[in-house]
C-alpha cells in the first residue's frame, strides 16, 4: 500500500515538474518587448514595410502611434521589423485617407516606447517647417537624412521639401530639432532626388483628436 502511494506521488511530481518546464518558453516569449519610436521600421499586415511616425499616449492612456494610411487599413496587424520575436505588437485602429495617416494601438505588454531612434529625438509636435527651414527625417529605408523645407500647402496640409526619402520611409517622422512637424507621405519622380511630401503633424493630431477614440489627445513619450 505504502509502495503504491510513493509510486503515484513520484509520477505526479514528475508530471508537474515537466509541465512547469514545458511552460517556460511560452512565458518567456510573452515577455519579449520591442523598442519602438519615431523612425522605427514596422511591418503592416504581415508584408508591407513602413516607418513609425511617433509613439506616445492618448487622452485615455492608450499606447498609440501613427504611420501612413497607405501602409494598411483598419485591423491590419503591426510587428516590429527589428524584433519579430515580439510578435504582433499592435493593430491599426483607424485611418484617414485624405490626410494619409493611420492610428496604431499598441499592446503595452509587447512594446517599450522610446523617444529616440538613431539621431532622431521627438519631444513634442509643432507647426510645419516654413520655406528654407532645415528639417530631418528618420526612415527604415534611408535612415536619417536632412534638407530644406520648400513649400507649405495649407489646403491639403502638406509640406514639400528637399529631403531624401524612398519606399519604406512612408510614415517616417520629419523633425525640426526635436519637434515633430510632419509625416512622410510620398516622393515625386526619383527616390531621394525628387521632392518629398509630408503631412503636417499639427493637422494629424488635430484630426485624430476631433475623431475621438484611439489617438485623441495624442502626446509623444
mmCIF file with all atom_site columns, C-alpha atoms in Angstrom:
data_model
loop_
_atom_site.group_PDB
_atom_site.id
_atom_site.type_symbol
_atom_site.label_atom_id
_atom_site.label_alt_id
_atom_site.label_comp_id
_atom_site.label_asym_id
_atom_site.label_entity_id
_atom_site.label_seq_id
_atom_site.pdbx_PDB_ins_code
_atom_site.Cartn_x
_atom_site.Cartn_y
_atom_site.Cartn_z
_atom_site.occupancy
_atom_site.B_iso_or_equiv
_atom_site.pdbx_formal_charge
_atom_site.auth_seq_id
_atom_site.auth_comp_id
_atom_site.auth_asym_id
_atom_site.auth_atom_id
_atom_site.pdbx_PDB_model_num
ATOM 1   C CA . UNK A 1 1   ? 0.000   0.000  0.000   1.00 0.00 ? 1   UNK A CA 1
ATOM 2   C CA . UNK A 1 2   ? 2.745   2.402  1.039   1.00 0.00 ? 2   UNK A CA 1
ATOM 3   C CA . UNK A 1 3   ? 4.865   1.478  -2.006  1.00 0.00 ? 3   UNK A CA 1
ATOM 4   C CA . UNK A 1 4   ? 1.911   2.204  -4.334  1.00 0.00 ? 4   UNK A CA 1
ATOM 5   C CA . UNK A 1 5   ? 1.353   5.609  -2.731  1.00 0.00 ? 5   UNK A CA 1
ATOM 6   C CA . UNK A 1 6   ? 5.004   6.537  -3.160  1.00 0.00 ? 6   UNK A CA 1
ATOM 7   C CA . UNK A 1 7   ? 4.915   5.456  -6.802  1.00 0.00 ? 7   UNK A CA 1
ATOM 8   C CA . UNK A 1 8   ? 1.863   7.602  -7.508  1.00 0.00 ? 8   UNK A CA 1
ATOM 9   C CA . UNK A 1 9   ? 3.484   10.542 -5.702  1.00 0.00 ? 9   UNK A CA 1
ATOM 10  C CA . UNK A 1 10  ? 6.620   10.279 -7.834  1.00 0.00 ? 10  UNK A CA 1
ATOM 11  C CA . UNK A 1 11  ? 4.618   10.076 -11.060 1.00 0.00 ? 11  UNK A CA 1
ATOM 12  C CA . UNK A 1 12  ? 2.551   13.158 -10.161 1.00 0.00 ? 12  UNK A CA 1
ATOM 13  C CA . UNK A 1 13  ? 5.658   15.105 -9.087  1.00 0.00 ? 13  UNK A CA 1
ATOM 14  C CA . UNK A 1 14  ? 7.474   14.339 -12.319 1.00 0.00 ? 14  UNK A CA 1
ATOM 15  C CA . UNK A 1 15  ? 4.414   15.358 -14.350 1.00 0.00 ? 15  UNK A CA 1
ATOM 16  C CA . UNK A 1 16  ? 4.120   18.681 -12.505 1.00 0.00 ? 16  UNK A CA 1
ATOM 17  C CA . UNK A 1 17  ? 7.822   19.499 -12.949 1.00 0.00 ? 17  UNK A CA 1
ATOM 18  C CA . UNK A 1 18  ? 7.669   18.583 -16.647 1.00 0.00 ? 18  UNK A CA 1
ATOM 19  C CA . UNK A 1 19  ? 4.637   20.826 -17.119 1.00 0.00 ? 19  UNK A CA 1
ATOM 20  C CA . UNK A 1 20  ? 6.412   23.729 -15.436 1.00 0.00 ? 20  UNK A CA 1
ATOM 21  C CA . UNK A 1 21  ? 9.477   23.379 -17.624 1.00 0.00 ? 21  UNK A CA 1
ATOM 22  C CA . UNK A 1 22  ? 7.340   22.970 -20.730 1.00 0.00 ? 22  UNK A CA 1
ATOM 23  C CA . UNK A 1 23  ? 5.615   26.264 -19.934 1.00 0.00 ? 23  UNK A CA 1
ATOM 24  C CA . UNK A 1 24  ? 8.843   28.246 -19.599 1.00 0.00 ? 24  UNK A CA 1
ATOM 25  C CA . UNK A 1 25  ? 9.389   29.040 -23.302 1.00 0.00 ? 25  UNK A CA 1
ATOM 26  C CA . UNK A 1 26  ? 5.837   30.347 -23.696 1.00 0.00 ? 26  UNK A CA 1
ATOM 27  C CA . UNK A 1 27  ? 6.145   32.516 -20.602 1.00 0.00 ? 27  UNK A CA 1
ATOM 28  C CA . UNK A 1 28  ? 9.455   33.882 -21.775 1.00 0.00 ? 28  UNK A CA 1
ATOM 29  C CA . UNK A 1 29  ? 8.050   34.628 -25.254 1.00 0.00 ? 29  UNK A CA 1
ATOM 30  C CA . UNK A 1 30  ? 5.274   36.712 -23.735 1.00 0.00 ? 30  UNK A CA 1
ATOM 31  C CA . UNK A 1 31  ? 7.902   38.878 -22.029 1.00 0.00 ? 31  UNK A CA 1
ATOM 32  C CA . UNK A 1 32  ? 9.673   39.882 -25.250 1.00 0.00 ? 32  UNK A CA 1
ATOM 33  C CA . UNK A 1 33  ? 9.193   43.616 -25.836 1.00 0.00 ? 33  UNK A CA 1
ATOM 34  C CA . UNK A 1 34  ? 10.136  45.602 -28.925 1.00 0.00 ? 34  UNK A CA 1
ATOM 35  C CA . UNK A 1 35  ? 11.731  49.047 -28.660 1.00 0.00 ? 35  UNK A CA 1
ATOM 36  C CA . UNK A 1 36  ? 9.651   51.338 -30.878 1.00 0.00 ? 36  UNK A CA 1
ATOM 37  C CA . UNK A 1 37  ? 9.792   55.066 -31.513 1.00 0.00 ? 37  UNK A CA 1
ATOM 38  C CA . UNK A 1 38  ? 9.540   57.628 -34.281 1.00 0.00 ? 38  UNK A CA 1
ATOM 39  C CA . UNK A 1 39  ? 11.640  56.244 -37.134 1.00 0.00 ? 39  UNK A CA 1
ATOM 40  C CA . UNK A 1 40  ? 11.396  52.543 -36.251 1.00 0.00 ? 40  UNK A CA 1
ATOM 41  C CA . UNK A 1 41  ? 10.701  50.101 -39.051 1.00 0.00 ? 41  UNK A CA 1
ATOM 42  C CA . UNK A 1 42  ? 7.350   48.329 -38.839 1.00 0.00 ? 42  UNK A CA 1
ATOM 43  C CA . UNK A 1 43  ? 5.678   45.583 -40.862 1.00 0.00 ? 43  UNK A CA 1
ATOM 44  C CA . UNK A 1 44  ? 1.985   46.179 -41.525 1.00 0.00 ? 44  UNK A CA 1
ATOM 45  C CA . UNK A 1 45  ? -0.367  43.350 -42.437 1.00 0.00 ? 45  UNK A CA 1
ATOM 46  C CA . UNK A 1 46  ? 2.489   40.861 -42.457 1.00 0.00 ? 46  UNK A CA 1
ATOM 47  C CA . UNK A 1 47  ? 4.322   42.165 -45.532 1.00 0.00 ? 47  UNK A CA 1
ATOM 48  C CA . UNK A 1 48  ? 4.146   45.950 -46.003 1.00 0.00 ? 48  UNK A CA 1
ATOM 49  C CA . UNK A 1 49  ? 7.278   47.736 -44.774 1.00 0.00 ? 49  UNK A CA 1
ATOM 50  C CA . UNK A 1 50  ? 6.726   51.222 -43.374 1.00 0.00 ? 50  UNK A CA 1
ATOM 51  C CA . UNK A 1 51  ? 8.043   53.556 -40.694 1.00 0.00 ? 51  UNK A CA 1
ATOM 52  C CA . UNK A 1 52  ? 6.514   54.543 -37.372 1.00 0.00 ? 52  UNK A CA 1
ATOM 53  C CA . UNK A 1 53  ? 5.973   58.315 -37.124 1.00 0.00 ? 53  UNK A CA 1
ATOM 54  C CA . UNK A 1 54  ? 5.912   58.584 -33.358 1.00 0.00 ? 54  UNK A CA 1
ATOM 55  C CA . UNK A 1 55  ? 4.675   56.760 -30.263 1.00 0.00 ? 55  UNK A CA 1
ATOM 56  C CA . UNK A 1 56  ? 3.022   58.010 -27.092 1.00 0.00 ? 56  UNK A CA 1
ATOM 57  C CA . UNK A 1 57  ? -0.258  58.087 -25.208 1.00 0.00 ? 57  UNK A CA 1
ATOM 58  C CA . UNK A 1 58  ? -3.719  59.403 -25.974 1.00 0.00 ? 58  UNK A CA 1
ATOM 59  C CA . UNK A 1 59  ? -6.155  61.044 -23.578 1.00 0.00 ? 59  UNK A CA 1
ATOM 60  C CA . UNK A 1 60  ? -7.455  57.640 -22.448 1.00 0.00 ? 60  UNK A CA 1
ATOM 61  C CA . UNK A 1 61  ? -3.962  56.425 -21.539 1.00 0.00 ? 61  UNK A CA 1
ATOM 62  C CA . UNK A 1 62  ? -3.716  54.047 -24.504 1.00 0.00 ? 62  UNK A CA 1
ATOM 63  C CA . UNK A 1 63  ? -0.282  53.424 -26.026 1.00 0.00 ? 63  UNK A CA 1
ATOM 64  C CA . UNK A 1 64  ? -0.667  54.626 -29.628 1.00 0.00 ? 64  UNK A CA 1
ATOM 65  C CA . UNK A 1 65  ? 1.330   55.787 -32.623 1.00 0.00 ? 65  UNK A CA 1
ATOM 66  C CA . UNK A 1 66  ? 0.976   56.915 -36.220 1.00 0.00 ? 66  UNK A CA 1
ATOM 67  C CA . UNK A 1 67  ? 2.091   55.838 -39.668 1.00 0.00 ? 67  UNK A CA 1
ATOM 68  C CA . UNK A 1 68  ? 0.924   56.463 -43.239 1.00 0.00 ? 68  UNK A CA 1
ATOM 69  C CA . UNK A 1 69  ? -2.614  55.335 -44.104 1.00 0.00 ? 69  UNK A CA 1
ATOM 70  C CA . UNK A 1 70  ? -1.480  53.739 -47.359 1.00 0.00 ? 70  UNK A CA 1
ATOM 71  C CA . UNK A 1 71  ? 0.557   51.252 -45.291 1.00 0.00 ? 71  UNK A CA 1
ATOM 72  C CA . UNK A 1 72  ? -2.585  49.366 -44.235 1.00 0.00 ? 72  UNK A CA 1
ATOM 73  C CA . UNK A 1 73  ? -6.240  49.651 -43.294 1.00 0.00 ? 73  UNK A CA 1
ATOM 74  C CA . UNK A 1 74  ? -8.097  49.244 -40.003 1.00 0.00 ? 74  UNK A CA 1
ATOM 75  C CA . UNK A 1 75  ? -7.499  45.856 -38.427 1.00 0.00 ? 75  UNK A CA 1
ATOM 76  C CA . UNK A 1 76  ? -4.086  45.382 -40.057 1.00 0.00 ? 76  UNK A CA 1
ATOM 77  C CA . UNK A 1 77  ? -1.528  43.863 -37.711 1.00 0.00 ? 77  UNK A CA 1
ATOM 78  C CA . UNK A 1 78  ? 1.722   45.619 -36.874 1.00 0.00 ? 78  UNK A CA 1
ATOM 79  C CA . UNK A 1 79  ? 5.003   43.920 -35.998 1.00 0.00 ? 79  UNK A CA 1
ATOM 80  C CA . UNK A 1 80  ? 8.428   45.381 -35.236 1.00 0.00 ? 80  UNK A CA 1
ATOM 81  C CA . UNK A 1 81  ? 10.806  44.895 -38.151 1.00 0.00 ? 81  UNK A CA 1
ATOM 82  C CA . UNK A 1 82  ? 13.853  44.754 -35.869 1.00 0.00 ? 82  UNK A CA 1
ATOM 83  C CA . UNK A 1 83  ? 12.275  42.420 -33.315 1.00 0.00 ? 83  UNK A CA 1
ATOM 84  C CA . UNK A 1 84  ? 9.877   39.899 -34.898 1.00 0.00 ? 84  UNK A CA 1
ATOM 85  C CA . UNK A 1 85  ? 10.134  37.729 -31.769 1.00 0.00 ? 85  UNK A CA 1
ATOM 86  C CA . UNK A 1 86  ? 7.840   40.211 -30.014 1.00 0.00 ? 86  UNK A CA 1
ATOM 87  C CA . UNK A 1 87  ? 5.023   39.041 -32.307 1.00 0.00 ? 87  UNK A CA 1
ATOM 88  C CA . UNK A 1 88  ? 2.083   41.291 -33.138 1.00 0.00 ? 88  UNK A CA 1
ATOM 89  C CA . UNK A 1 89  ? 2.754   44.486 -31.205 1.00 0.00 ? 89  UNK A CA 1
ATOM 90  C CA . UNK A 1 90  ? -0.251  46.492 -32.366 1.00 0.00 ? 90  UNK A CA 1
ATOM 91  C CA . UNK A 1 91  ? -3.174  46.941 -34.729 1.00 0.00 ? 91  UNK A CA 1
ATOM 92  C CA . UNK A 1 92  ? -4.258  49.803 -36.949 1.00 0.00 ? 92  UNK A CA 1
ATOM 93  C CA . UNK A 1 93  ? -7.318  51.263 -35.223 1.00 0.00 ? 93  UNK A CA 1
ATOM 94  C CA . UNK A 1 94  ? -8.409  53.840 -37.808 1.00 0.00 ? 94  UNK A CA 1
ATOM 95  C CA . UNK A 1 95  ? -7.196  55.713 -40.879 1.00 0.00 ? 95  UNK A CA 1
ATOM 96  C CA . UNK A 1 96  ? -7.789  58.985 -42.674 1.00 0.00 ? 96  UNK A CA 1
ATOM 97  C CA . UNK A 1 97  ? -7.106  58.663 -46.385 1.00 0.00 ? 97  UNK A CA 1
ATOM 98  C CA . UNK A 1 98  ? -7.346  62.398 -47.061 1.00 0.00 ? 98  UNK A CA 1
ATOM 99  C CA . UNK A 1 99  ? -4.525  63.115 -44.616 1.00 0.00 ? 99  UNK A CA 1
ATOM 100 C CA . UNK A 1 100 ? -2.857  59.766 -45.284 1.00 0.00 ? 100 UNK A CA 1
ATOM 101 C CA . UNK A 1 101 ? -2.414  58.821 -41.635 1.00 0.00 ? 101 UNK A CA 1
ATOM 102 C CA . UNK A 1 102 ? -3.201  55.727 -39.607 1.00 0.00 ? 102 UNK A CA 1
ATOM 103 C CA . UNK A 1 103 ? -3.530  55.385 -35.842 1.00 0.00 ? 103 UNK A CA 1
ATOM 104 C CA . UNK A 1 104 ? -1.886  52.302 -34.355 1.00 0.00 ? 104 UNK A CA 1
ATOM 105 C CA . UNK A 1 105 ? -2.992  50.999 -30.975 1.00 0.00 ? 105 UNK A CA 1
ATOM 106 C CA . UNK A 1 106 ? -0.117  49.119 -29.365 1.00 0.00 ? 106 UNK A CA 1
ATOM 107 C CA . UNK A 1 107 ? -0.031  46.280 -26.855 1.00 0.00 ? 107 UNK A CA 1
ATOM 108 C CA . UNK A 1 108 ? 1.896   47.768 -23.903 1.00 0.00 ? 108 UNK A CA 1
ATOM 109 C CA . UNK A 1 109 ? 2.961   44.273 -22.840 1.00 0.00 ? 109 UNK A CA 1
ATOM 110 C CA . UNK A 1 110 ? 4.899   43.894 -26.100 1.00 0.00 ? 110 UNK A CA 1
ATOM 111 C CA . UNK A 1 111 ? 6.263   47.396 -26.664 1.00 0.00 ? 111 UNK A CA 1
ATOM 112 C CA . UNK A 1 112 ? 8.883   49.523 -24.974 1.00 0.00 ? 112 UNK A CA 1
ATOM 113 C CA . UNK A 1 113 ? 8.146   53.066 -26.234 1.00 0.00 ? 113 UNK A CA 1
ATOM 114 C CA . UNK A 1 114 ? 11.269  55.154 -26.827 1.00 0.00 ? 114 UNK A CA 1
ATOM 115 C CA . UNK A 1 115 ? 11.800  58.837 -27.521 1.00 0.00 ? 115 UNK A CA 1
ATOM 116 C CA . UNK A 1 116 ? 14.907  58.450 -29.705 1.00 0.00 ? 116 UNK A CA 1
ATOM 117 C CA . UNK A 1 117 ? 15.649  56.322 -32.761 1.00 0.00 ? 117 UNK A CA 1
ATOM 118 C CA . UNK A 1 118 ? 19.122  56.842 -34.185 1.00 0.00 ? 118 UNK A CA 1
ATOM 119 C CA . UNK A 1 119 ? 19.901  60.582 -34.216 1.00 0.00 ? 119 UNK A CA 1
ATOM 120 C CA . UNK A 1 120 ? 16.175  61.469 -34.116 1.00 0.00 ? 120 UNK A CA 1
ATOM 121 C CA . UNK A 1 121 ? 14.598  62.504 -30.806 1.00 0.00 ? 121 UNK A CA 1
ATOM 122 C CA . UNK A 1 122 ? 10.964  63.611 -30.556 1.00 0.00 ? 122 UNK A CA 1
ATOM 123 C CA . UNK A 1 123 ? 9.869   65.713 -27.588 1.00 0.00 ? 123 UNK A CA 1
ATOM 124 C CA . UNK A 1 124 ? 6.685   67.237 -28.992 1.00 0.00 ? 124 UNK A CA 1
ATOM 125 C CA . UNK A 1 125 ? 4.694   68.189 -32.086 1.00 0.00 ? 125 UNK A CA 1
ATOM 126 C CA . UNK A 1 126 ? 4.569   71.587 -33.769 1.00 0.00 ? 126 UNK A CA 1
ATOM 127 C CA . UNK A 1 127 ? 3.750   73.734 -36.772 1.00 0.00 ? 127 UNK A CA 1
ATOM 128 C CA . UNK A 1 128 ? 5.076   72.780 -40.226 1.00 0.00 ? 128 UNK A CA 1
ATOM 129 C CA . UNK A 1 129 ? 8.503   73.984 -41.295 1.00 0.00 ? 129 UNK A CA 1
ATOM 130 C CA . UNK A 1 130 ? 8.362   77.070 -43.499 1.00 0.00 ? 130 UNK A CA 1
ATOM 131 C CA . UNK A 1 131 ? 10.377  77.860 -46.636 1.00 0.00 ? 131 UNK A CA 1
ATOM 132 C CA . UNK A 1 132 ? 14.142  77.302 -46.243 1.00 0.00 ? 132 UNK A CA 1
ATOM 133 C CA . UNK A 1 133 ? 13.891  75.845 -42.728 1.00 0.00 ? 133 UNK A CA 1
ATOM 134 C CA . UNK A 1 134 ? 16.226  72.901 -42.085 1.00 0.00 ? 134 UNK A CA 1
ATOM 135 C CA . UNK A 1 135 ? 14.400  69.626 -41.335 1.00 0.00 ? 135 UNK A CA 1
ATOM 136 C CA . UNK A 1 136 ? 15.390  65.973 -40.975 1.00 0.00 ? 136 UNK A CA 1
ATOM 137 C CA . UNK A 1 137 ? 13.600  62.682 -41.390 1.00 0.00 ? 137 UNK A CA 1
ATOM 138 C CA . UNK A 1 138 ? 14.132  59.198 -39.982 1.00 0.00 ? 138 UNK A CA 1
ATOM 139 C CA . UNK A 1 139 ? 13.085  56.242 -42.145 1.00 0.00 ? 139 UNK A CA 1
ATOM 140 C CA . UNK A 1 140 ? 13.560  52.488 -42.093 1.00 0.00 ? 140 UNK A CA 1
ATOM 141 C CA . UNK A 1 141 ? 14.889  52.529 -45.686 1.00 0.00 ? 141 UNK A CA 1
ATOM 142 C CA . UNK A 1 142 ? 17.131  55.595 -45.970 1.00 0.00 ? 142 UNK A CA 1
ATOM 143 C CA . UNK A 1 143 ? 17.781  56.329 -42.311 1.00 0.00 ? 143 UNK A CA 1
ATOM 144 C CA . UNK A 1 144 ? 18.497  59.848 -41.115 1.00 0.00 ? 144 UNK A CA 1
ATOM 145 C CA . UNK A 1 145 ? 18.532  62.468 -43.877 1.00 0.00 ? 145 UNK A CA 1
ATOM 146 C CA . UNK A 1 146 ? 18.125  66.229 -43.822 1.00 0.00 ? 146 UNK A CA 1
ATOM 147 C CA . UNK A 1 147 ? 17.311  69.070 -46.194 1.00 0.00 ? 147 UNK A CA 1
ATOM 148 C CA . UNK A 1 148 ? 15.248  72.205 -46.707 1.00 0.00 ? 148 UNK A CA 1
ATOM 149 C CA . UNK A 1 149 ? 11.538  72.787 -46.467 1.00 0.00 ? 149 UNK A CA 1
ATOM 150 C CA . UNK A 1 150 ? 10.286  74.345 -49.706 1.00 0.00 ? 150 UNK A CA 1
ATOM 151 C CA . UNK A 1 151 ? 6.545   74.939 -49.588 1.00 0.00 ? 151 UNK A CA 1
ATOM 152 C CA . UNK A 1 152 ? 3.660   74.531 -47.135 1.00 0.00 ? 152 UNK A CA 1
ATOM 153 C CA . UNK A 1 153 ? 0.246   73.809 -48.662 1.00 0.00 ? 153 UNK A CA 1
ATOM 154 C CA . UNK A 1 154 ? -2.414  74.942 -46.141 1.00 0.00 ? 154 UNK A CA 1
ATOM 155 C CA . UNK A 1 155 ? -5.260  73.458 -48.206 1.00 0.00 ? 155 UNK A CA 1
ATOM 156 C CA . UNK A 1 156 ? -4.040  69.859 -48.233 1.00 0.00 ? 156 UNK A CA 1
ATOM 157 C CA . UNK A 1 157 ? -1.971  70.194 -45.034 1.00 0.00 ? 157 UNK A CA 1
ATOM 158 C CA . UNK A 1 158 ? 1.193   69.118 -46.850 1.00 0.00 ? 158 UNK A CA 1
ATOM 159 C CA . UNK A 1 159 ? 4.772   70.320 -46.863 1.00 0.00 ? 159 UNK A CA 1
ATOM 160 C CA . UNK A 1 160 ? 7.123   69.846 -49.799 1.00 0.00 ? 160 UNK A CA 1
ATOM 161 C CA . UNK A 1 161 ? 10.817  69.576 -49.117 1.00 0.00 ? 161 UNK A CA 1
ATOM 162 C CA . UNK A 1 162 ? 14.186  68.510 -50.469 1.00 0.00 ? 162 UNK A CA 1
ATOM 163 C CA . UNK A 1 163 ? 14.848  65.561 -48.172 1.00 0.00 ? 163 UNK A CA 1
ATOM 164 C CA . UNK A 1 164 ? 15.849  62.060 -49.268 1.00 0.00 ? 164 UNK A CA 1
ATOM 165 C CA . UNK A 1 165 ? 13.012  59.523 -48.947 1.00 0.00 ? 165 UNK A CA 1
ATOM 166 C CA . UNK A 1 166 ? 12.320  56.191 -50.606 1.00 0.00 ? 166 UNK A CA 1
ATOM 167 C CA . UNK A 1 167 ? 9.901   53.276 -50.402 1.00 0.00 ? 167 UNK A CA 1
ATOM 168 C CA . UNK A 1 168 ? 9.556   52.051 -46.835 1.00 0.00 ? 168 UNK A CA 1
ATOM 169 C CA . UNK A 1 169 ? 10.099  55.527 -45.398 1.00 0.00 ? 169 UNK A CA 1
ATOM 170 C CA . UNK A 1 170 ? 6.331   56.150 -45.534 1.00 0.00 ? 170 UNK A CA 1
ATOM 171 C CA . UNK A 1 171 ? 5.182   57.349 -42.133 1.00 0.00 ? 171 UNK A CA 1
ATOM 172 C CA . UNK A 1 172 ? 8.655   58.467 -41.135 1.00 0.00 ? 172 UNK A CA 1
ATOM 173 C CA . UNK A 1 173 ? 8.930   61.477 -38.817 1.00 0.00 ? 173 UNK A CA 1
ATOM 174 C CA . UNK A 1 174 ? 10.012  64.852 -40.189 1.00 0.00 ? 174 UNK A CA 1
ATOM 175 C CA . UNK A 1 175 ? 11.521  66.919 -37.410 1.00 0.00 ? 175 UNK A CA 1
ATOM 176 C CA . UNK A 1 176 ? 12.737  70.460 -36.811 1.00 0.00 ? 176 UNK A CA 1
ATOM 177 C CA . UNK A 1 177 ? 15.178  69.933 -33.973 1.00 0.00 ? 177 UNK A CA 1
ATOM 178 C CA . UNK A 1 178 ? 13.285  67.657 -31.576 1.00 0.00 ? 178 UNK A CA 1
ATOM 179 C CA . UNK A 1 179 ? 9.850   68.869 -32.693 1.00 0.00 ? 179 UNK A CA 1
ATOM 180 C CA . UNK A 1 180 ? 7.811   66.550 -34.900 1.00 0.00 ? 180 UNK A CA 1
ATOM 181 C CA . UNK A 1 181 ? 6.407   68.687 -37.718 1.00 0.00 ? 181 UNK A CA 1
ATOM 182 C CA . UNK A 1 182 ? 5.469   66.151 -40.408 1.00 0.00 ? 182 UNK A CA 1
ATOM 183 C CA . UNK A 1 183 ? 4.961   62.565 -41.506 1.00 0.00 ? 183 UNK A CA 1
ATOM 184 C CA . UNK A 1 184 ? 6.442   61.254 -44.773 1.00 0.00 ? 184 UNK A CA 1
ATOM 185 C CA . UNK A 1 185 ? 3.706   60.507 -47.290 1.00 0.00 ? 185 UNK A CA 1
ATOM 186 C CA . UNK A 1 186 ? 5.281   60.354 -50.766 1.00 0.00 ? 186 UNK A CA 1
ATOM 187 C CA . UNK A 1 187 ? 8.023   61.464 -53.133 1.00 0.00 ? 187 UNK A CA 1
ATOM 188 C CA . UNK A 1 188 ? 7.940   62.573 -56.753 1.00 0.00 ? 188 UNK A CA 1
ATOM 189 C CA . UNK A 1 189 ? 9.762   61.057 -59.712 1.00 0.00 ? 189 UNK A CA 1
ATOM 190 C CA . UNK A 1 190 ? 13.009  59.578 -58.345 1.00 0.00 ? 190 UNK A CA 1
ATOM 191 C CA . UNK A 1 191 ? 13.708  58.287 -54.802 1.00 0.00 ? 191 UNK A CA 1
ATOM 192 C CA . UNK A 1 192 ? 15.993  60.587 -52.795 1.00 0.00 ? 192 UNK A CA 1
ATOM 193 C CA . UNK A 1 193 ? 16.113  63.109 -55.674 1.00 0.00 ? 193 UNK A CA 1
ATOM 194 C CA . UNK A 1 194 ? 12.518  64.116 -56.290 1.00 0.00 ? 194 UNK A CA 1
ATOM 195 C CA . UNK A 1 195 ? 10.866  66.331 -53.652 1.00 0.00 ? 195 UNK A CA 1
ATOM 196 C CA . UNK A 1 196 ? 9.227   64.618 -50.721 1.00 0.00 ? 196 UNK A CA 1
ATOM 197 C CA . UNK A 1 197 ? 5.720   65.337 -49.441 1.00 0.00 ? 197 UNK A CA 1
ATOM 198 C CA . UNK A 1 198 ? 4.962   65.146 -45.754 1.00 0.00 ? 198 UNK A CA 1
ATOM 199 C CA . UNK A 1 199 ? 1.640   65.570 -43.968 1.00 0.00 ? 199 UNK A CA 1
ATOM 200 C CA . UNK A 1 200 ? 1.666   68.350 -41.376 1.00 0.00 ? 200 UNK A CA 1
ATOM 201 C CA . UNK A 1 201 ? 1.652   66.746 -37.936 1.00 0.00 ? 201 UNK A CA 1
ATOM 202 C CA . UNK A 1 202 ? -0.433  69.522 -36.413 1.00 0.00 ? 202 UNK A CA 1
ATOM 203 C CA . UNK A 1 203 ? -3.262  68.567 -38.788 1.00 0.00 ? 203 UNK A CA 1
ATOM 204 C CA . UNK A 1 204 ? -2.890  64.861 -37.998 1.00 0.00 ? 204 UNK A CA 1
ATOM 205 C CA . UNK A 1 205 ? -3.053  65.350 -34.231 1.00 0.00 ? 205 UNK A CA 1
ATOM 206 C CA . UNK A 1 206 ? -5.980  67.772 -34.539 1.00 0.00 ? 206 UNK A CA 1
ATOM 207 C CA . UNK A 1 207 ? -7.939  65.396 -36.766 1.00 0.00 ? 207 UNK A CA 1
ATOM 208 C CA . UNK A 1 208 ? -7.284  62.413 -34.501 1.00 0.00 ? 208 UNK A CA 1
ATOM 209 C CA . UNK A 1 209 ? -8.492  64.430 -31.509 1.00 0.00 ? 209 UNK A CA 1
ATOM 210 C CA . UNK A 1 210 ? -11.633 65.572 -33.327 1.00 0.00 ? 210 UNK A CA 1
ATOM 211 C CA . UNK A 1 211 ? -12.431 61.997 -34.382 1.00 0.00 ? 211 UNK A CA 1
ATOM 212 C CA . UNK A 1 212 ? -12.121 60.653 -30.844 1.00 0.00 ? 212 UNK A CA 1
ATOM 213 C CA . UNK A 1 213 ? -11.138 57.131 -29.889 1.00 0.00 ? 213 UNK A CA 1
ATOM 214 C CA . UNK A 1 214 ? -7.569  55.829 -30.166 1.00 0.00 ? 214 UNK A CA 1
ATOM 215 C CA . UNK A 1 215 ? -5.137  58.681 -30.832 1.00 0.00 ? 215 UNK A CA 1
ATOM 216 C CA . UNK A 1 216 ? -7.318  61.501 -29.496 1.00 0.00 ? 216 UNK A CA 1
ATOM 217 C CA . UNK A 1 217 ? -5.273  63.942 -27.428 1.00 0.00 ? 217 UNK A CA 1
ATOM 218 C CA . UNK A 1 218 ? -2.019  62.326 -28.510 1.00 0.00 ? 218 UNK A CA 1
ATOM 219 C CA . UNK A 1 219 ? 1.229   63.268 -26.792 1.00 0.00 ? 219 UNK A CA 1
ATOM 220 C CA . UNK A 1 220 ? 4.604   61.668 -27.564 1.00 0.00 ? 220 UNK A CA 1
ATOM 221 C CA . UNK A 1 221 ? 6.574   59.849 -24.877 1.00 0.00 ? 221 UNK A CA 1
#
